[in-house]
Short mmCIF file of C-alpha atoms and ligand atoms in Angstrom, two decimals:
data_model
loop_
_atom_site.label_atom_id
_atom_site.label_comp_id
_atom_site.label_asym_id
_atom_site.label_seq_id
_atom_site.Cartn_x
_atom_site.Cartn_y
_atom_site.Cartn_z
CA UNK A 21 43.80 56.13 292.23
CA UNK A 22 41.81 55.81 295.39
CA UNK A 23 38.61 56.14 297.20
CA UNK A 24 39.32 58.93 299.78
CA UNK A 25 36.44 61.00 301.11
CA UNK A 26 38.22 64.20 302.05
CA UNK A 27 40.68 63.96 299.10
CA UNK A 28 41.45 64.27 295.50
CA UNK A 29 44.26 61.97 294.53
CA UNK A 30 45.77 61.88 290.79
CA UNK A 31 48.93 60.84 289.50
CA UNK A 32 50.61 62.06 286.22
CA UNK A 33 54.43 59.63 285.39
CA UNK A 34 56.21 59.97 288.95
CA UNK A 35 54.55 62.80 290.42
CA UNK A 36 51.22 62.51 292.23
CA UNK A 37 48.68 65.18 293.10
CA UNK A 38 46.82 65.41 296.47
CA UNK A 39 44.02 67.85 296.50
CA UNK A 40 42.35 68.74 300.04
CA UNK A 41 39.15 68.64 299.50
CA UNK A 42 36.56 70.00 301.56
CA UNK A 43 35.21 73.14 299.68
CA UNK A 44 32.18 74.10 301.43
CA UNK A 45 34.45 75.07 304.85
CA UNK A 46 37.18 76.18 303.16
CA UNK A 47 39.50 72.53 303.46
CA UNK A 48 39.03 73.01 307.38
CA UNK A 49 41.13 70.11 308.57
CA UNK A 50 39.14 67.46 310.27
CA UNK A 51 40.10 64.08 312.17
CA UNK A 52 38.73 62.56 309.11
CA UNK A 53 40.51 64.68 306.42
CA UNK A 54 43.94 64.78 308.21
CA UNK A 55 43.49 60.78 308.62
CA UNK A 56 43.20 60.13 304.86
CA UNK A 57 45.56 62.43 304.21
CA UNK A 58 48.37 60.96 306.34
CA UNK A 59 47.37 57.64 305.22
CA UNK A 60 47.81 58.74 301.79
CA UNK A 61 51.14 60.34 302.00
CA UNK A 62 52.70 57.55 303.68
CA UNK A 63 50.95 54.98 300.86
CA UNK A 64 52.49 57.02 298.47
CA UNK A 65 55.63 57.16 300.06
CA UNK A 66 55.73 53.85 299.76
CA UNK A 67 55.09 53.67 296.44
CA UNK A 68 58.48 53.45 294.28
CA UNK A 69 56.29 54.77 291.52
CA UNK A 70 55.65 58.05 293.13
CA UNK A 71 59.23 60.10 293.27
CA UNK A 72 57.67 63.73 294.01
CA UNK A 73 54.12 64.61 295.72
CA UNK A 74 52.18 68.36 295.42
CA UNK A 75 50.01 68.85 298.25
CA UNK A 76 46.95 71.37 297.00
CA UNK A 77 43.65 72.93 298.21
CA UNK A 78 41.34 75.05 295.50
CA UNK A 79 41.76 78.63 294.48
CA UNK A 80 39.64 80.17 297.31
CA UNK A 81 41.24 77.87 299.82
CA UNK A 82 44.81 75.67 300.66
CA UNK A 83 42.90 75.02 303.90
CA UNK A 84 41.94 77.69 306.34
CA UNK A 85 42.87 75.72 309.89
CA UNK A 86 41.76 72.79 311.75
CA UNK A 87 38.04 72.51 311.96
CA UNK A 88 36.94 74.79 314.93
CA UNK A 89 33.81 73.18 314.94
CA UNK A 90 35.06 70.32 315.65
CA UNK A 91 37.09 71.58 318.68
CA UNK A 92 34.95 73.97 319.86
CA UNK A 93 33.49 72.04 322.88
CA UNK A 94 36.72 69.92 323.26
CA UNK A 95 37.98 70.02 326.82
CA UNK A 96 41.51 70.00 327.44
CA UNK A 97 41.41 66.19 328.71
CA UNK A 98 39.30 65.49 325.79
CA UNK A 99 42.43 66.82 323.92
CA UNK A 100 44.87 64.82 325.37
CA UNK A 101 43.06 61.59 325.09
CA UNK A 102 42.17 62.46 321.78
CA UNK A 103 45.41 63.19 320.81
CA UNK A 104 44.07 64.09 317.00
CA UNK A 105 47.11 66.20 316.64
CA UNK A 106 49.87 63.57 316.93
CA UNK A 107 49.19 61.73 313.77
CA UNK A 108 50.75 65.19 311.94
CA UNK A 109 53.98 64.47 313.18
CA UNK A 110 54.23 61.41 310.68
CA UNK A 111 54.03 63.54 307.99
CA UNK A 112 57.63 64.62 309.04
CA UNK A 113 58.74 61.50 308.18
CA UNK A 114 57.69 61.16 304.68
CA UNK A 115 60.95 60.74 302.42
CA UNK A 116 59.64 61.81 299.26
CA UNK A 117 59.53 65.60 298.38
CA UNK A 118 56.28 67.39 299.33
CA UNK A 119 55.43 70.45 297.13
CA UNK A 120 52.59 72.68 298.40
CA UNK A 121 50.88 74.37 295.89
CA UNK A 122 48.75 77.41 297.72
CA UNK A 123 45.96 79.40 296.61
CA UNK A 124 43.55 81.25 298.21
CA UNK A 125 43.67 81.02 302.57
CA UNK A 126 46.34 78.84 304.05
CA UNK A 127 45.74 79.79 308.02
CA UNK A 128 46.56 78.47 310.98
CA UNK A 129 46.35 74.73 310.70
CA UNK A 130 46.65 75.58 306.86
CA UNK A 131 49.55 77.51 307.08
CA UNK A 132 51.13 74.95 309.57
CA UNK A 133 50.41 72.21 306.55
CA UNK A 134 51.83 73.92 304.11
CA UNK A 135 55.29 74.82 306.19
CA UNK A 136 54.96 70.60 306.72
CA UNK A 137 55.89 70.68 302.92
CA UNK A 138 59.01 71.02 301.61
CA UNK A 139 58.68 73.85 299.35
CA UNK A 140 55.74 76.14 298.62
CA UNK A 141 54.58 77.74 295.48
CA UNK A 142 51.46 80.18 295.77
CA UNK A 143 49.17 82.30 293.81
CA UNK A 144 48.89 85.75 294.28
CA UNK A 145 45.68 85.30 295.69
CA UNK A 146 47.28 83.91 298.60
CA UNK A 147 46.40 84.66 302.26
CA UNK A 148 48.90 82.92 305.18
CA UNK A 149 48.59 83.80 308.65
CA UNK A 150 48.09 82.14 312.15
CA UNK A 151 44.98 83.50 313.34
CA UNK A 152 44.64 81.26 316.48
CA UNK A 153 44.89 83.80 318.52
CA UNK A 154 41.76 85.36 317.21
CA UNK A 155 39.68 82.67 318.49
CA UNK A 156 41.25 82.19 322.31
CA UNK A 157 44.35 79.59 321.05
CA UNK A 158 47.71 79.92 319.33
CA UNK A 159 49.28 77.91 316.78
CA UNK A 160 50.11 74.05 317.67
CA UNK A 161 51.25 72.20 314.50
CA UNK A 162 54.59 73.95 314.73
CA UNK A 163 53.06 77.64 313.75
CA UNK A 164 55.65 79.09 316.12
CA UNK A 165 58.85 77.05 315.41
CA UNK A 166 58.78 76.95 311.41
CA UNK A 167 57.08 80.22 311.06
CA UNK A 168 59.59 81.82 312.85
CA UNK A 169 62.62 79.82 311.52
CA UNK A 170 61.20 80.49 307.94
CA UNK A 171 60.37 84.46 308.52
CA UNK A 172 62.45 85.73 311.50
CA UNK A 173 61.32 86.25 315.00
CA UNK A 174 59.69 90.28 314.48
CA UNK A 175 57.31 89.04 311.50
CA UNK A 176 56.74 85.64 313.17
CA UNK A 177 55.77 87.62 316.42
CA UNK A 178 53.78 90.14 314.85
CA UNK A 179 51.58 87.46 312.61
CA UNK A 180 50.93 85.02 315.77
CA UNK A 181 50.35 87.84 318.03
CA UNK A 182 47.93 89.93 316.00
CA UNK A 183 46.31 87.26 313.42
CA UNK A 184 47.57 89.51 310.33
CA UNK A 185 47.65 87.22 307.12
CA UNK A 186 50.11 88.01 304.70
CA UNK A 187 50.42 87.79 300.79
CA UNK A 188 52.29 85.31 298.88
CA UNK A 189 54.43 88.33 297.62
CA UNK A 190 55.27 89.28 301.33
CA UNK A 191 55.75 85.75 302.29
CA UNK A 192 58.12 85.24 299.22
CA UNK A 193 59.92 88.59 300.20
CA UNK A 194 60.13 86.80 303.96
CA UNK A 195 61.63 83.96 302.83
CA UNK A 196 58.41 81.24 303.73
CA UNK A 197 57.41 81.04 300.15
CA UNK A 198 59.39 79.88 297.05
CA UNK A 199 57.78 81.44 294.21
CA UNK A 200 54.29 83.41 293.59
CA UNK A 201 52.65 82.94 290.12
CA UNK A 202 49.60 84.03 288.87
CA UNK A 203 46.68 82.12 290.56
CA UNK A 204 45.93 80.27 286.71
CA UNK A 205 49.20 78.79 286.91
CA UNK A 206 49.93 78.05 290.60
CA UNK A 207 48.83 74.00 290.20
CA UNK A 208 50.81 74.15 287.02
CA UNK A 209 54.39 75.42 288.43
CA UNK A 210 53.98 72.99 291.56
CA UNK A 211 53.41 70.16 289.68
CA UNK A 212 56.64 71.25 286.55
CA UNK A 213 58.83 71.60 289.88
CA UNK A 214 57.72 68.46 291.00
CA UNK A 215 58.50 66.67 287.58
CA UNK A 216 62.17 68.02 287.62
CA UNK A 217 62.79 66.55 290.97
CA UNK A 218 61.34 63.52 289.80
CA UNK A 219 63.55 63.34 286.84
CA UNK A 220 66.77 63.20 289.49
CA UNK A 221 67.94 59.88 291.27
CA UNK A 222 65.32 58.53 293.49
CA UNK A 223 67.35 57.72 296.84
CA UNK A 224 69.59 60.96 296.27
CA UNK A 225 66.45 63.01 296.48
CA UNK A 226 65.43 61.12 299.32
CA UNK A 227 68.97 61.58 301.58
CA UNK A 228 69.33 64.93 300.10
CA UNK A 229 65.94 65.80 301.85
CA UNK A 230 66.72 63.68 304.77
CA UNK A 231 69.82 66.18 305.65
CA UNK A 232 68.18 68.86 305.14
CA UNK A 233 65.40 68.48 307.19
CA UNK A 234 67.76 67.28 309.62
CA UNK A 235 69.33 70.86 310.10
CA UNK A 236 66.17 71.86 311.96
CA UNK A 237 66.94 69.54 314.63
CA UNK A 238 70.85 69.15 315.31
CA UNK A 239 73.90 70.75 315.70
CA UNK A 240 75.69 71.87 312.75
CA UNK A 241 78.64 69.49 313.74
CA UNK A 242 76.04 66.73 314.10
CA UNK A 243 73.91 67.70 310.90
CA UNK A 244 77.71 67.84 308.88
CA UNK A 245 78.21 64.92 310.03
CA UNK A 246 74.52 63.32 309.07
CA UNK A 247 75.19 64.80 305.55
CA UNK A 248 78.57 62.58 305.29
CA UNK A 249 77.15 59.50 305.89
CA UNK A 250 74.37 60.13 303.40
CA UNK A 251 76.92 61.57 301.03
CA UNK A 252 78.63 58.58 301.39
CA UNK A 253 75.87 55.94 301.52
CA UNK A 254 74.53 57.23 297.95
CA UNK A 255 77.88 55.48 296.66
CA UNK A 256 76.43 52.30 297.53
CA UNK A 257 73.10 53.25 294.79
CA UNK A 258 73.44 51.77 291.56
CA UNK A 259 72.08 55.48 290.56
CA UNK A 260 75.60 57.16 291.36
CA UNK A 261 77.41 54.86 289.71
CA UNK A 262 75.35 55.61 286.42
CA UNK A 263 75.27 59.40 286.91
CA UNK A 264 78.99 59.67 287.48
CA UNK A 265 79.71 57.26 284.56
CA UNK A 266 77.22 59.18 281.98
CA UNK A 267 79.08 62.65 282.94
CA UNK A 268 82.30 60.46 281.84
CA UNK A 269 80.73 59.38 278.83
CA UNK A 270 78.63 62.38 277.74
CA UNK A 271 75.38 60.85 278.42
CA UNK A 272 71.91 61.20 279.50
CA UNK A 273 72.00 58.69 283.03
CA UNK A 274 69.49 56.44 283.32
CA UNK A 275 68.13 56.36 287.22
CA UNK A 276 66.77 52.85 288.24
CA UNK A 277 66.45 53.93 291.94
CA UNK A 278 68.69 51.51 292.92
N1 DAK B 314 36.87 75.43 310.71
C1 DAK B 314 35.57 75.12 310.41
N2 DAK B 314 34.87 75.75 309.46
C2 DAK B 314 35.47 76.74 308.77
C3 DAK B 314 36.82 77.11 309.03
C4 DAK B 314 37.52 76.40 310.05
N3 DAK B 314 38.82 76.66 310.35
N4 DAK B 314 37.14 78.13 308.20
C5 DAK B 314 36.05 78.38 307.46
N5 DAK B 314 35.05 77.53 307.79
C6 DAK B 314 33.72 77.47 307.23
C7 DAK B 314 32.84 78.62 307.68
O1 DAK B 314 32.27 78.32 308.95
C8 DAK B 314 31.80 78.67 306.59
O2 DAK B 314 30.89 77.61 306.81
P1 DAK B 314 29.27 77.87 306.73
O3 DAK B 314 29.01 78.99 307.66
O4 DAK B 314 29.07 78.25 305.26
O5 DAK B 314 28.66 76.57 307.10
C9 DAK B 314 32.59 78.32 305.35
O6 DAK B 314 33.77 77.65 305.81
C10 DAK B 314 33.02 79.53 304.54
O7 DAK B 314 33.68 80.42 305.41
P2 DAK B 314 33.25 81.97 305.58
O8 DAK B 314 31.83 82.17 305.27
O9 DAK B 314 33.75 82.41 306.89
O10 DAK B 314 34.11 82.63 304.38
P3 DAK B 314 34.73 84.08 304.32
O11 DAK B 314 35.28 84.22 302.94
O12 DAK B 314 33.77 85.12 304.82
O13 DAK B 314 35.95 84.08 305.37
C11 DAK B 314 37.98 83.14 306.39
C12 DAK B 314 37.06 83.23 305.13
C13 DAK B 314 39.06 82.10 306.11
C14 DAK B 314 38.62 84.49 306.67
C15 DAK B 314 37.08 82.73 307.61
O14 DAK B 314 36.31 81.57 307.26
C16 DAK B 314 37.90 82.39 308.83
O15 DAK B 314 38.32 83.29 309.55
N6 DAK B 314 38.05 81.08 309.09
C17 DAK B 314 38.74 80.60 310.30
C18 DAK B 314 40.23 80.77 310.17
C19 DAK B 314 40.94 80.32 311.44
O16 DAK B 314 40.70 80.90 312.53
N7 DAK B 314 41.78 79.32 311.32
C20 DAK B 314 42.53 78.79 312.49
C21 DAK B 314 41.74 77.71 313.15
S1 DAK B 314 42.59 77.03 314.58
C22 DAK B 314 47.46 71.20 316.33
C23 DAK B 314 47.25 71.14 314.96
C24 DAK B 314 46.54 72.13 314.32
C25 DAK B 314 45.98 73.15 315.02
C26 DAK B 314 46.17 73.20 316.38
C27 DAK B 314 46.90 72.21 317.05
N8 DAK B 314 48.21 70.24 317.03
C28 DAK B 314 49.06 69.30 316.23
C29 DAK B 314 48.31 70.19 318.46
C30 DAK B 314 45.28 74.16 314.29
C31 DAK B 314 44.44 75.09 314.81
C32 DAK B 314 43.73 75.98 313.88
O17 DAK B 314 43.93 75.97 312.70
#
């Protein structure tokens, strides 16, 4: 679709493919990569043609962490001025679903991409840890907050603290991962996942995520609230009119999006 240096963009009907793609360090996020790729997920967010996105890497690597070398000599007030970091927060605010489809190492920065997305499917070959504190740091894209929510505090603990990396079978078992698959079809069962969600109504999807994301961050009387204004705003869509009037009328709806 596009001229990106870092990535590998393709698009299939509604759903469009991201591929990291650094191979020769393993995807290791750079200022560069992590630029392009923000830039793309909001461009495609914007995009009324693109209803689902799957975020990949390559079979030896999702992405194994920012790029150390490029931090290595950073001082802390180089940090802060840089402020390289702050551009992942926008990719909380894409609307349309994010599937992560993991093979291969997905650590630290890597692992914190992937729990950006909104669900995960990985191969068996998968490796996901936070090894930060292996080289002197800890995690700092939200390693500590979603890993924990996602796993529980003892596993969260024990994988910051000590670096372990885990399988996609244990992380399934631990609740981080949605589904493991054998590492031939990994790509495949992201991107059929992300076809059915494209197949549903377009701005339900979107509120639908919207509320659930928002349970991270409120108060369940808050968040029940948030979901009842959603709830009711999708009766303003053209979409629920259609969907409740082709249950009526034993039909396939027709979503416009609308
Ligand atoms: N950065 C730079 N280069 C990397 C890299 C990385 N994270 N990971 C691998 N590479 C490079 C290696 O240097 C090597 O390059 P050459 O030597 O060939 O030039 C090449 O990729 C292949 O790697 P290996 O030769 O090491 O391959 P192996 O199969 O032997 O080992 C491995 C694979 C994944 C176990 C190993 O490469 C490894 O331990 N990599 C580092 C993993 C790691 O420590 N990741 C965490 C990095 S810290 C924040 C946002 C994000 C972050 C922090 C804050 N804010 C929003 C505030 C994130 C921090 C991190 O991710």
């Amino acid at each position: 679709m596009s001229d990106y240096k870092n990535l590998i963009l393709s698009r299939e009907g509604f759903v469009a493919t991201v591929a990291l793609n650094r191979p020769k360090v393993l995807n290791a996020l750079n200022l560069e990569l992590m630029t392009e790729l923000v830039d793309c997920l909001e461009a495609l967010d914007q995009n009324a043609g693109v209803r689902a996105i799957v975020l990949t890497g390559n079979e030896r690597a999702f992405a194994a962490g920012a790029d150390i070398k490029e931090m290595a000599d950073a001082t802390a007030v180089e940090m802060l001025y840089r402020d390289q970091f702050a551009r992942w927060d926008r990719i909380r605010k894409i609307k349309t679903p994010i599937i992560a489809a993991v093979s291969g190492f997905a650590l630290g920065g890597g692992c914190e991409l992937m729990m950006h997305c909104d669900i995960i499917i990985a191969s068996e070959t998968a490796r996901i840890g936070q090894p930060e504190i292996l080289i002197g740091v800890m995690p700092g894209a939200g390693g500590t907050q979603r890993l924990t929510r996602a796993v529980g505090k003892g596993l969260a603990m024990e994988m910051v603290l000590t670096g372990r990396q885990i399988t996609g079978e244990e992380a399934m078992k631990a609740g981080l991962v949605n589904k493991v698959v054998p590492v031939e079809f990994y790509l495949e069962e992201a991107q059929r996942l992300a076809r059915t969600i494209a197949e549903q109504p377009p701005v339900a999807v979107r509120l639908a995520k919207e509320a659930v994301l928002k349970s991270f961050d409120t108060t369940i009387e808050m968040g029940l609230e948030y979901e009842r204004k959603n709830f009711y705003l999708l009766f303003a869509s053209e979409d629920m009119r259609e969907g409740m009037a082709a249950f009526i009328e034993k039909r396939k709806p027709e979503w416009k999006g609308k």
